[in-house]
Amino acid sequence: MLLKELYSFGLPVAPYKIVKDFDEARSVAKGFKYPVVMKLASDTIHKTDVGGVVIDIYSDEMLKTTWQYFKKKFGDEPVLIQKQIKKGIELYIGVKKDPSFGRIILFGLGGVYVEVFKDISARICPITDKDVDSMINDLKAKKVLLGYRGKSINLNLLKRVLVAICAFAEKNKVKEMDINPFKIGPKDGYILDARVVKE
Amino acid sequence: MTLAKFLNPKSIAVVGVSNNPAKIGAVIYLNLIKGGFSGDVFAVNPNHKEVFGNKCYRSVGSIPKEIDLVVVATPAPTVPSILKDAKKKGVKHAIVISGGFGESGRTDLEDEFKKVAKDMHVIGPNCLGVYSAKSRVDTLFFPHYKLERPAYGKVGIISQSGGVGSSFLALASRTGLGIHSFFSYGNAYNMDESDIIREYANIKDVEVILSYVEGVKDGKKFLSALDYAAAKKPIIVLKAGKEGRAKKAAHTHTGALAGDYIAYKAAFKKAGILEAYSLEEMFDFAKIFSQPLPKGNRIGIITNGGGFGVMATDEAIKLGLEVPPLTEAEKKAAKKRFPAYVTPANPFDVVADADVERYRVALETMLNSKSVDMVLVNVLFQPPAINSSLVEELTKYVGKKPIAIAVPGGNVEEGLRRMLTISGLPAYPYPERGVRALHALYTYSKMKNQKS
């Protein structure tokens, strides 16, 4: 599973566990403390598009309902429980292998910023910390990243993650990859979901 | 230096010259013999004994002298054997103007071409070829009366498209921008943009490189050439073909978001290249590199029309430049040298009755100010107090800080702009364009610092 590979590579991934049955789901959720997220454990499906992500599960009862929904809708598809990360800004990070230039890394604010405004910055892999600085500077949303109204993000962590994702993509022969979202706050940052197509 | 033989050959053979001055081969031959090229020029065409009163040779091989460069303007199927013949004679450099290869479905001719050209240096096919403003090597098949050739200067131009390239040259001569040389490389079967960029990097007289590209075949080679050249001099790229290439149905967001262009953009950023978004902008940026690099992002604005000062300020702030106030001491010192109704400030409105002297003092104030890194001077030449002697006066200040001049207006002003640009002060028809060019210069200096 991609999340596991990313974690093993040293990248911060939000705690999660693939669960076999409802009892395991309940004990995992208890360990993480509510609220938790339930989603399909897949590297390729666009989970939100098929209804394969449910967030804000606050109790055993809600967990049960969600479990039944997953079983009914997706049958035996593997399911995971993930700790719900509440605070932070959602970023989108992507890697694509361009036929002429090799791998490029892209990043920007997640959600509507990527999909509607296409406010993304790109560089050829590998990149350095300095490249990340100038990538941030390219974005229209740079003020959001650099801090406003007292909100800020851990820029050093962001740099470390972007540089490492380039390295991960090179090592694992990634053709296309989405890290979406990477949720980052003033201290911590976590990869919540990722999809990949390898060569 | 592969380009040396293209830029300064001692002898050129033009293959495909007839007596019809409307034919491509003839135009090129006449450009060379009448356009100021001082080397030997030989016409080649097996069907003629004489063209335009000069001897015409049967083949390149039958020319009794050494040939540095062969220019071919004959139908595509004849090209491989002409190159073979030239190679046999020992010619290493050729320009093939003719089209009709892979781009017309004749991949067999393309393969043959590539095979013959392998151990030669060949520009083309399907291109305009080369123009050198100094040696007057000129393989552009546009007669001089239709396309004015620009004067000699410091800018090297590389164009994938011939048509866009020739418009470059027309625009350059119209605006007074001097050109070192021009390469239109067409199908790039043998030499491509990367080869030329790399060589331009090593030509001292080329101080700025302009490159128009639609698509490159070898991205890694292109990136490495850009990287190499950008460490030595500014490169401005205009990338066309930006839209509509992203995959519609992709597996990931990234696949859908990232068309070809985003990879180019990433490459330009990595190498430290300035990107222009139109031909006009490319020239606006090219001109500003006659100026020294700014130390920061603070712009001083001088104008004799208040409205232009306001527009220039808007543009500067929009781009992220600062328009700092003058210090009290600077204002006080300047105030003494102006009538009571002129208030030194930034933007500095020297008022509609300003004469040359007022501009001089205002410009000195900005150039000496510790809070100003670059200056935009807007001059409305319509009021009676100002006259064209300002052009000469302003050029005395070239070199201390970057200066862009805006001269809004019509026909009269176009001539003044050209004079200013030729004298080393880049002139623009609108203050916003001057501000954008200064911003590009600042962006370049920032990229350069970041790289080193």
XYZ file of C-alpha atoms in Angstrom:
651
model
C 0.000 0.000 0.000
C 1.279 3.446 -1.026
C 0.682 5.055 2.382
C 2.867 2.380 3.946
C 5.606 2.870 1.353
C 5.555 6.616 1.988
C 5.703 6.035 5.738
C 8.598 3.598 5.366
C 10.396 6.215 3.267
C 10.288 8.532 6.274
C 7.362 10.691 5.225
C 4.760 11.749 7.797
C 1.576 9.779 7.159
C -1.503 10.180 9.363
C -1.866 7.045 11.524
C -4.118 4.458 9.890
C -4.800 0.749 9.908
C -6.428 -1.603 7.437
C -9.167 -3.476 9.295
C -10.655 -6.917 8.627
C -13.941 -6.656 10.512
C -16.050 -4.316 12.571
C -14.558 -5.388 15.900
C -11.097 -4.516 14.678
C -12.399 -1.215 13.304
C -13.833 -0.388 16.708
C -10.681 -1.198 18.600
C -8.519 0.752 16.131
C -10.873 3.749 16.384
C -10.685 3.560 20.152
C -6.892 3.557 19.977
C -6.831 6.637 17.709
C -9.629 8.330 19.721
C -12.686 9.673 17.884
C -13.182 11.329 15.470
C -11.822 8.961 12.847
C -12.085 8.551 9.085
C -13.096 5.387 7.234
C -12.029 4.928 3.630
C -11.285 2.397 0.936
C -7.735 1.102 1.145
C -6.808 1.631 -2.494
C -3.894 3.292 -4.272
C -5.739 3.919 -7.496
C -9.445 4.661 -6.959
C -10.506 8.316 -6.710
C -12.116 7.547 -3.354
C -14.151 10.691 -2.796
C -15.674 10.396 -6.278
C -17.108 6.951 -5.520
C -18.184 7.824 -1.983
C -15.321 5.830 -0.502
C -14.348 8.348 2.198
C -16.396 9.130 5.309
C -15.025 11.637 7.802
C -16.244 12.912 11.200
C -17.015 9.529 12.720
C -17.469 10.439 16.375
C -18.823 7.286 18.055
C -19.080 3.512 17.971
C -22.604 3.893 16.681
C -21.550 6.105 13.775
C -18.704 3.715 13.100
C -21.162 0.810 12.862
C -23.440 2.646 10.427
C -20.466 3.600 8.271
C -19.114 0.038 8.328
C -22.446 -1.293 7.097
C -22.538 1.329 4.361
C -19.071 0.299 3.151
C -19.932 -3.392 3.157
C -23.133 -2.776 1.221
C -21.570 -0.454 -1.316
C -18.105 -1.945 -1.814
C -18.429 -5.568 -0.689
C -15.086 -7.065 0.164
C -12.930 -4.083 -0.852
C -10.353 -3.516 1.905
C -11.162 -0.678 4.294
C -8.977 1.397 6.586
C -9.505 3.523 9.646
C -7.466 6.711 9.878
C -6.980 9.202 12.656
C -8.783 12.423 11.694
C -6.332 15.317 11.567
C -8.292 18.407 12.507
C -5.933 21.335 12.224
C -3.953 22.605 9.286
C -4.087 23.695 5.673
C -4.722 21.098 2.994
C -2.075 21.025 0.302
C -1.954 19.128 -2.938
C 1.350 17.594 -4.038
C 1.758 15.782 -7.341
C 4.468 14.069 -9.332
C 4.361 13.374 -13.028
C 6.889 11.845 -15.355
C 7.072 14.106 -18.392
C 8.160 12.296 -21.569
C 10.800 14.905 -22.395
C 11.871 16.468 -19.088
C 11.602 13.547 -16.688
C 9.790 13.767 -13.343
C 8.290 17.045 -12.237
C 6.831 17.863 -8.844
C 3.786 20.081 -8.479
C 2.221 21.628 -5.451
C -0.359 24.136 -4.371
C -3.243 24.576 -1.978
C -5.667 21.685 -2.151
C -9.348 21.547 -2.998
C -10.784 24.353 -5.071
C -7.377 26.025 -5.498
C -6.101 23.087 -7.500
C -9.274 22.083 -9.280
C -10.726 25.459 -10.196
C -7.913 27.992 -10.060
C -5.124 25.606 -11.085
C -2.867 27.611 -8.787
C 0.059 25.211 -8.832
C 3.806 25.558 -9.091
C 6.077 22.987 -10.696
C 9.782 22.126 -10.780
C 11.895 19.435 -12.347
C 12.990 16.749 -9.859
C 15.194 16.654 -7.881
C 14.592 19.886 -5.961
C 16.278 21.698 -3.093
C 14.956 23.801 -0.186
C 15.659 26.906 -2.278
C 13.415 25.569 -5.054
C 10.590 25.158 -2.534
C 10.981 28.802 -1.512
C 10.627 29.943 -5.093
C 7.763 27.484 -5.700
C 5.854 29.067 -2.825
C 6.609 32.463 -4.317
C 5.033 31.369 -7.625
C 1.667 30.670 -6.035
C -1.139 33.188 -5.919
C -1.991 31.621 -2.576
C 1.492 32.244 -1.179
C 0.167 34.506 1.562
C -1.892 31.630 2.917
C 1.249 29.521 3.171
C 3.468 32.228 4.565
C 0.985 33.066 7.295
C -1.875 35.479 7.758
C -3.955 36.420 10.786
C -1.593 34.503 12.997
C -2.075 31.239 11.109
C 1.096 29.677 9.847
C 2.575 26.392 8.686
C 5.816 24.593 9.392
C 7.770 25.616 6.295
C 10.780 23.486 7.144
C 8.580 20.421 7.300
C 6.989 21.352 3.976
C 10.438 21.647 2.400
C 11.562 18.314 3.805
C 8.412 16.605 2.527
C 8.578 18.047 -1.005
C 12.265 17.204 -1.399
C 11.618 13.676 -0.077
C 8.623 13.103 -2.359
C 10.823 13.837 -5.395
C 13.319 11.293 -4.120
C 10.557 8.759 -3.394
C 9.153 9.165 -6.904
C 12.548 8.668 -8.521
C 13.286 5.586 -6.454
C 9.888 3.985 -7.016
C 9.611 4.823 -10.729
C 6.430 6.824 -10.297
C 4.581 7.756 -13.487
C 1.868 9.821 -11.814
C 1.213 10.406 -8.140
C -1.174 12.513 -6.064
C -0.470 13.289 -2.434
C -3.804 14.843 -1.697
C -4.230 16.147 0.846
C -1.076 16.800 2.796
C -2.456 18.591 5.837
C 0.017 20.860 7.554
C -0.150 23.187 10.563
C 2.320 25.278 12.561
C 3.954 22.153 13.999
C 2.863 18.900 12.390
C 1.917 17.831 8.916
C 0.400 14.578 7.694
C -0.218 12.877 4.386
C -3.861 11.835 4.556
C -4.262 10.199 1.185
C -2.255 9.297 -1.869
C -2.690 7.656 -5.227
C -0.082 6.391 -7.610
C 0.490 4.961 -11.058
C 3.909 3.392 -11.404
C 5.845 2.755 -14.618
C 32.694 26.667 -32.214
C 30.240 25.197 -34.681
C 28.407 28.480 -35.206
C 31.528 30.338 -36.385
C 31.302 28.831 -39.859
C 27.644 29.850 -40.081
C 28.271 33.379 -38.840
C 31.608 34.117 -40.523
C 32.186 31.818 -43.477
C 34.823 32.826 -46.012
C 32.879 31.275 -48.862
C 29.285 30.229 -49.452
C 27.748 28.068 -52.171
C 24.046 28.564 -52.808
C 22.419 25.546 -54.453
C 19.263 26.120 -56.458
C 19.820 29.597 -57.889
C 17.917 30.500 -61.041
C 17.534 33.784 -62.900
C 14.041 34.317 -61.533
C 14.338 36.874 -58.680
C 11.007 35.676 -57.273
C 12.491 32.245 -56.496
C 13.903 31.386 -53.101
C 17.389 30.401 -54.278
C 17.744 33.636 -56.238
C 16.610 35.820 -53.319
C 19.218 34.221 -51.047
C 21.944 34.565 -53.693
C 21.094 38.243 -54.257
C 20.926 38.918 -50.479
C 24.462 37.615 -50.181
C 26.042 39.330 -53.204
C 24.207 42.644 -52.740
C 23.589 42.737 -48.980
C 27.147 43.410 -47.826
C 28.570 39.909 -47.305
C 32.273 40.227 -48.051
C 33.208 36.563 -48.645
C 32.995 34.612 -51.894
C 29.563 33.520 -53.086
C 29.036 30.772 -55.672
C 25.796 29.901 -57.415
C 25.024 26.238 -58.100
C 22.425 24.920 -60.551
C 23.046 22.187 -63.147
C 20.543 23.802 -65.524
C 22.308 27.160 -65.824
C 25.729 28.305 -67.020
C 25.236 31.829 -65.729
C 22.932 33.564 -63.239
C 22.583 37.321 -62.812
C 25.698 37.738 -64.955
C 27.860 35.466 -62.788
C 29.166 31.962 -63.404
C 26.873 29.186 -62.198
C 28.331 25.817 -61.205
C 26.973 22.369 -61.994
C 27.487 21.074 -58.457
C 29.163 22.024 -55.188
C 31.904 19.539 -56.041
C 32.743 21.369 -59.259
C 33.522 24.692 -57.540
C 37.304 25.146 -57.792
C 37.610 26.784 -54.348
C 37.204 25.694 -50.743
C 33.637 26.129 -49.482
C 32.846 26.853 -45.806
C 29.076 26.810 -45.998
C 26.494 25.376 -48.387
C 22.971 26.769 -48.554
C 20.429 24.444 -50.182
C 17.133 25.653 -51.665
C 16.115 22.818 -53.985
C 13.216 20.317 -53.878
C 13.453 17.889 -50.938
C 14.189 14.711 -52.964
C 17.387 16.323 -54.340
C 18.721 17.451 -50.944
C 20.405 14.252 -49.639
C 22.544 13.857 -52.772
C 23.498 17.554 -52.702
C 24.633 17.187 -49.078
C 26.553 14.030 -50.019
C 28.324 15.874 -52.826
C 29.194 18.771 -50.482
C 30.470 16.375 -47.850
C 32.669 14.691 -50.450
C 34.237 18.065 -51.172
C 34.976 18.468 -47.469
C 32.177 20.893 -46.587
C 31.077 20.469 -42.977
C 28.423 23.171 -42.621
C 25.119 23.473 -44.419
C 21.777 25.211 -44.195
C 18.815 23.496 -45.822
C 15.975 25.899 -46.526
C 13.804 23.410 -48.435
C 10.729 21.821 -46.858
C 9.008 18.590 -47.874
C 10.522 16.069 -45.446
C 8.911 14.419 -42.408
C 6.504 17.341 -42.001
C 4.960 16.425 -45.391
C 4.901 12.717 -44.692
C 8.204 11.970 -46.432
C 9.860 10.225 -43.515
C 12.044 8.322 -46.016
C 13.663 11.616 -47.040
C 13.911 12.608 -43.381
C 15.822 9.405 -42.604
C 18.113 9.876 -45.592
C 18.748 13.496 -44.598
C 19.651 12.522 -41.043
C 21.991 9.813 -42.254
C 23.939 12.087 -44.581
C 24.013 14.984 -42.092
C 25.251 12.828 -39.207
C 28.880 13.879 -39.385
C 28.105 17.427 -40.561
C 26.612 20.512 -38.896
C 23.326 21.196 -40.662
C 20.637 23.773 -39.887
C 17.119 22.907 -41.083
C 15.492 21.664 -43.190
C 12.303 23.676 -43.590
C 13.677 26.907 -42.142
C 14.815 30.450 -42.904
C 18.374 29.736 -41.873
C 20.817 32.333 -40.623
C 21.192 36.093 -40.502
C 24.328 37.728 -39.103
C 24.056 41.504 -38.731
C 27.845 41.846 -38.769
C 29.054 39.561 -41.571
C 25.747 39.867 -43.450
C 25.377 36.163 -43.967
C 21.721 36.256 -44.915
C 19.831 33.154 -46.013
C 16.394 34.661 -45.360
C 14.415 34.274 -48.539
C 12.583 37.547 -47.916
C 13.829 40.362 -50.143
C 15.212 43.414 -48.326
C 12.486 45.694 -49.635
C 9.940 43.466 -47.900
C 11.819 42.774 -44.694
C 14.116 45.422 -43.292
C 17.161 43.841 -41.616
C 17.921 45.090 -38.076
C 21.176 46.801 -37.147
C 24.049 45.094 -35.347
C 23.615 44.638 -31.605
C 23.926 42.284 -28.678
C 20.843 40.081 -29.001
C 20.957 36.547 -30.379
C 17.654 35.146 -31.643
C 16.718 31.498 -32.081
C 13.372 30.653 -33.596
C 11.701 27.345 -34.257
C 9.254 29.095 -36.568
C 10.479 30.952 -39.643
C 7.479 33.247 -39.860
C 7.617 34.248 -36.224
C 11.358 34.670 -36.598
C 11.110 37.060 -39.501
C 8.536 39.102 -37.589
C 11.108 39.295 -34.793
C 13.551 40.878 -37.183
C 10.999 43.332 -38.557
C 10.028 44.341 -35.029
C 13.675 44.674 -34.010
C 14.524 47.011 -36.849
C 11.375 49.049 -36.254
C 12.072 49.548 -32.543
C 15.834 50.077 -32.822
C 16.860 46.870 -31.086
C 20.212 45.682 -32.390
C 20.665 42.015 -33.290
C 23.860 39.987 -33.228
C 22.446 37.140 -35.278
C 19.380 35.042 -35.956
C 18.892 31.310 -36.384
C 15.711 29.708 -37.716
C 16.222 25.964 -37.426
C 12.965 24.437 -38.677
C 12.787 20.650 -38.365
C 16.077 20.483 -36.438
C 17.114 17.110 -37.875
C 20.757 17.730 -37.094
C 21.215 20.921 -35.022
C 18.486 22.006 -32.625
C 17.730 24.875 -30.225
C 19.847 23.283 -27.503
C 22.949 23.176 -29.719
C 22.506 26.815 -30.720
C 21.746 28.033 -27.181
C 24.868 26.289 -25.900
C 27.002 27.948 -28.558
C 25.423 31.366 -28.059
C 26.404 31.060 -24.406
C 30.046 31.125 -25.486
C 29.841 34.004 -27.964
C 30.939 37.066 -26.019
C 29.190 39.546 -28.299
C 25.826 37.896 -27.662
C 24.656 39.406 -24.375
C 21.013 38.332 -24.415
C 19.473 35.198 -25.944
C 15.883 35.119 -27.200
C 14.352 31.777 -28.004
C 10.951 31.041 -29.534
C 10.007 27.374 -29.056
C 6.897 25.368 -29.702
C 8.171 21.977 -28.623
C 11.551 20.392 -28.116
C 12.309 16.762 -28.855
C 14.908 16.202 -26.158
C 13.839 17.933 -22.943
C 16.834 16.861 -20.886
C 19.247 18.214 -23.506
C 17.241 21.460 -23.667
C 17.279 21.838 -19.891
C 20.992 21.234 -19.693
C 21.648 23.797 -22.468
C 19.443 26.363 -20.704
C 21.179 25.665 -17.439
C 24.595 26.082 -19.030
C 23.709 29.294 -20.879
C 21.708 30.898 -18.068
C 24.801 30.834 -15.873
C 26.476 33.115 -18.411
C 23.789 35.447 -19.758
C 20.069 36.190 -19.660
C 17.784 34.019 -21.760
C 14.219 35.003 -22.579
C 11.960 32.249 -23.853
C 8.600 32.486 -25.541
C 6.897 29.097 -25.373
C 3.984 28.700 -27.762
C 1.565 25.784 -27.767
C 0.634 26.076 -24.122
C -3.004 25.091 -24.157
C -5.070 21.996 -24.533
C -2.482 19.256 -24.265
C -3.331 17.944 -20.801
C -4.908 14.502 -20.799
C -8.649 14.678 -20.248
C -9.060 11.279 -18.660
C -6.097 10.702 -16.412
C -5.566 8.337 -13.533
C -4.590 11.069 -11.121
C -5.212 14.754 -10.584
C -1.630 15.300 -11.535
C -2.099 13.608 -14.885
C -5.042 15.849 -15.668
C -3.444 19.050 -14.391
C -0.014 18.745 -15.861
C 0.022 19.235 -19.635
C 3.263 19.664 -21.521
C 3.494 23.346 -20.692
C 3.789 22.861 -16.951
C 6.908 20.772 -17.538
C 8.384 23.546 -19.701
C 7.558 26.083 -17.040
C 9.233 23.900 -14.434
C 12.291 23.622 -16.677
C 12.463 27.402 -17.219
C 12.238 27.986 -13.481
C 14.899 25.411 -12.764
C 17.333 26.945 -15.239
C 16.599 30.564 -14.278
C 15.045 31.634 -17.554
C 12.748 34.604 -18.064
C 9.541 33.691 -19.778
C 7.783 36.174 -22.067
C 4.127 35.727 -22.954
C 4.081 37.528 -26.298
C 6.455 38.705 -29.014
C 5.967 42.257 -27.835
C 6.884 41.327 -24.281
C 9.915 39.398 -25.458
C 11.258 42.527 -27.125
C 10.331 44.717 -24.188
C 12.372 42.418 -21.951
C 15.274 42.053 -24.398
C 15.740 45.835 -24.532
C 15.962 46.317 -20.775
C 19.117 44.190 -20.576
C 21.131 47.137 -21.892
C 20.763 48.353 -18.287
C 22.680 47.351 -15.160
C 20.869 44.949 -12.789
C 18.871 46.531 -9.938
C 19.937 45.856 -6.360
C 16.358 45.690 -5.073
C 12.700 46.069 -6.002
C 12.211 49.797 -5.338
C 11.227 51.919 -8.291
C 11.364 55.689 -8.711
C 8.933 57.219 -11.191
C 9.301 60.578 -12.964
C 6.636 62.077 -15.218
C 5.440 65.333 -16.729
C 1.880 64.024 -16.868
C 0.319 63.046 -13.535
C -1.934 60.320 -14.953
C 0.988 58.348 -16.343
C 2.610 58.442 -12.901
C -0.543 56.960 -11.404
C -0.715 54.175 -13.997
C 2.980 53.371 -13.600
C 2.533 53.187 -9.822
C -0.460 50.844 -10.181
C 1.491 48.509 -12.419
C 4.542 48.528 -10.157
C 2.529 47.648 -7.056
C 0.541 44.999 -8.923
C 3.831 43.294 -9.849
C 5.180 43.484 -6.315
C 7.606 46.372 -6.795
C 7.847 49.055 -4.141
C 7.303 52.747 -4.882
C 9.080 54.224 -1.851
C 8.706 57.856 -0.741
C 11.746 60.135 -1.049
C 13.412 60.993 2.256
C 12.865 64.444 3.788
C 16.481 65.384 3.005
C 16.107 64.294 -0.637
C 12.875 66.243 -1.001
C 14.402 69.341 0.564
C 17.482 69.237 -1.646
C 15.398 68.796 -4.787
C 12.837 71.423 -3.765
C 15.475 74.162 -3.935
C 16.014 73.494 -7.621
C 12.358 73.622 -8.669
C 9.661 76.297 -8.867
C 7.290 76.428 -5.870
C 4.488 74.501 -7.631
C 6.652 71.398 -8.206
C 6.627 69.027 -5.216
C 9.419 66.439 -5.143
C 7.927 63.026 -4.358
C 7.638 59.537 -5.773
C 6.068 59.448 -8.314
C 7.841 62.711 -9.109
C 5.489 64.914 -11.153
C 7.747 67.520 -12.780
C 4.555 69.127 -14.188
C 3.496 69.739 -17.777
C 5.713 72.814 -18.301
C 8.857 70.849 -17.366
C 11.928 71.523 -19.481
C 15.012 69.389 -19.981
C 16.672 70.819 -16.857
C 13.785 69.757 -14.614
C 14.020 66.184 -15.903
C 17.752 66.250 -15.315
C 17.405 67.285 -11.674
C 14.574 64.821 -11.001
C 16.549 61.951 -12.549
C 19.644 62.882 -10.514
C 17.516 62.897 -7.377
C 16.283 59.366 -8.117
C 19.694 58.049 -9.160
C 21.329 59.435 -6.009
C 18.540 58.316 -3.678
C 19.416 55.420 -1.395
C 15.812 54.233 -1.412
C 15.504 53.806 -5.206
C 16.881 50.812 -7.159
C 15.527 51.570 -10.648
C 13.851 54.447 -12.453
C 10.999 54.820 -14.891
C 11.052 58.134 -16.737
C 7.807 58.981 -18.490
C 8.065 61.792 -21.014
C 5.142 63.358 -22.785
C 6.785 65.238 -25.645
C 3.656 67.184 -26.576
C 4.012 70.243 -24.258
C 6.048 73.108 -25.779
C 8.649 73.376 -22.972
C 10.129 69.942 -23.643
C 12.107 69.081 -26.757
C 14.096 66.255 -28.260
C 17.388 67.492 -26.781
C 16.143 65.594 -23.712
C 17.086 62.382 -25.528
C 20.756 63.294 -25.525
C 20.594 64.621 -21.984
C 19.022 61.414 -20.646
C 21.565 59.161 -22.333
C 24.298 60.784 -20.220
C 22.874 58.913 -17.238
C 23.131 55.410 -18.683
C 24.792 52.882 -16.415
C 24.326 53.868 -12.770
C 20.933 52.328 -12.112
C 18.533 50.664 -14.533
C 16.399 53.210 -16.370
C 13.406 52.616 -18.629
C 11.867 55.455 -20.598
C 8.201 55.665 -21.506
C 7.285 57.908 -24.399
C 3.545 57.694 -25.003
C 2.194 59.170 -28.200
C 2.005 58.668 -31.945
C 4.234 58.940 -35.016
C 6.562 61.636 -33.667
C 7.181 59.688 -30.510
C 7.971 56.473 -32.327
C 11.079 58.090 -33.793
C 12.115 59.408 -30.380
C 11.673 55.965 -28.838
C 13.877 54.453 -31.514
C 16.570 57.094 -30.917
C 16.480 56.469 -27.168
C 16.670 52.699 -27.576
C 19.581 52.924 -30.011
C 21.373 55.281 -27.578
C 21.164 52.668 -24.837
C 18.003 53.729 -23.018
C 15.185 51.253 -23.637
C 12.060 53.177 -24.583
C 8.455 51.992 -24.396
C 5.195 53.399 -25.729
C 3.423 53.020 -22.378
C 4.724 53.409 -18.820
C 3.228 50.046 -17.781
C 5.385 48.260 -20.330
C 8.465 50.049 -19.037
C 7.562 49.021 -15.493
C 7.018 45.405 -16.594
C 10.418 45.350 -18.272
C 12.092 46.728 -15.129
C 10.260 44.087 -13.121
C 11.601 41.410 -15.478
C 15.122 42.761 -14.956
C 14.586 42.588 -11.207
C 13.204 39.035 -11.474
C 16.259 38.044 -13.475
C 18.679 39.537 -10.926
C 16.828 37.690 -8.156
C 17.022 34.373 -10.047
C 20.707 34.961 -10.716
C 21.429 35.579 -7.044
C 19.418 32.518 -6.059
C 21.359 30.328 -8.460
C 24.822 31.414 -7.393
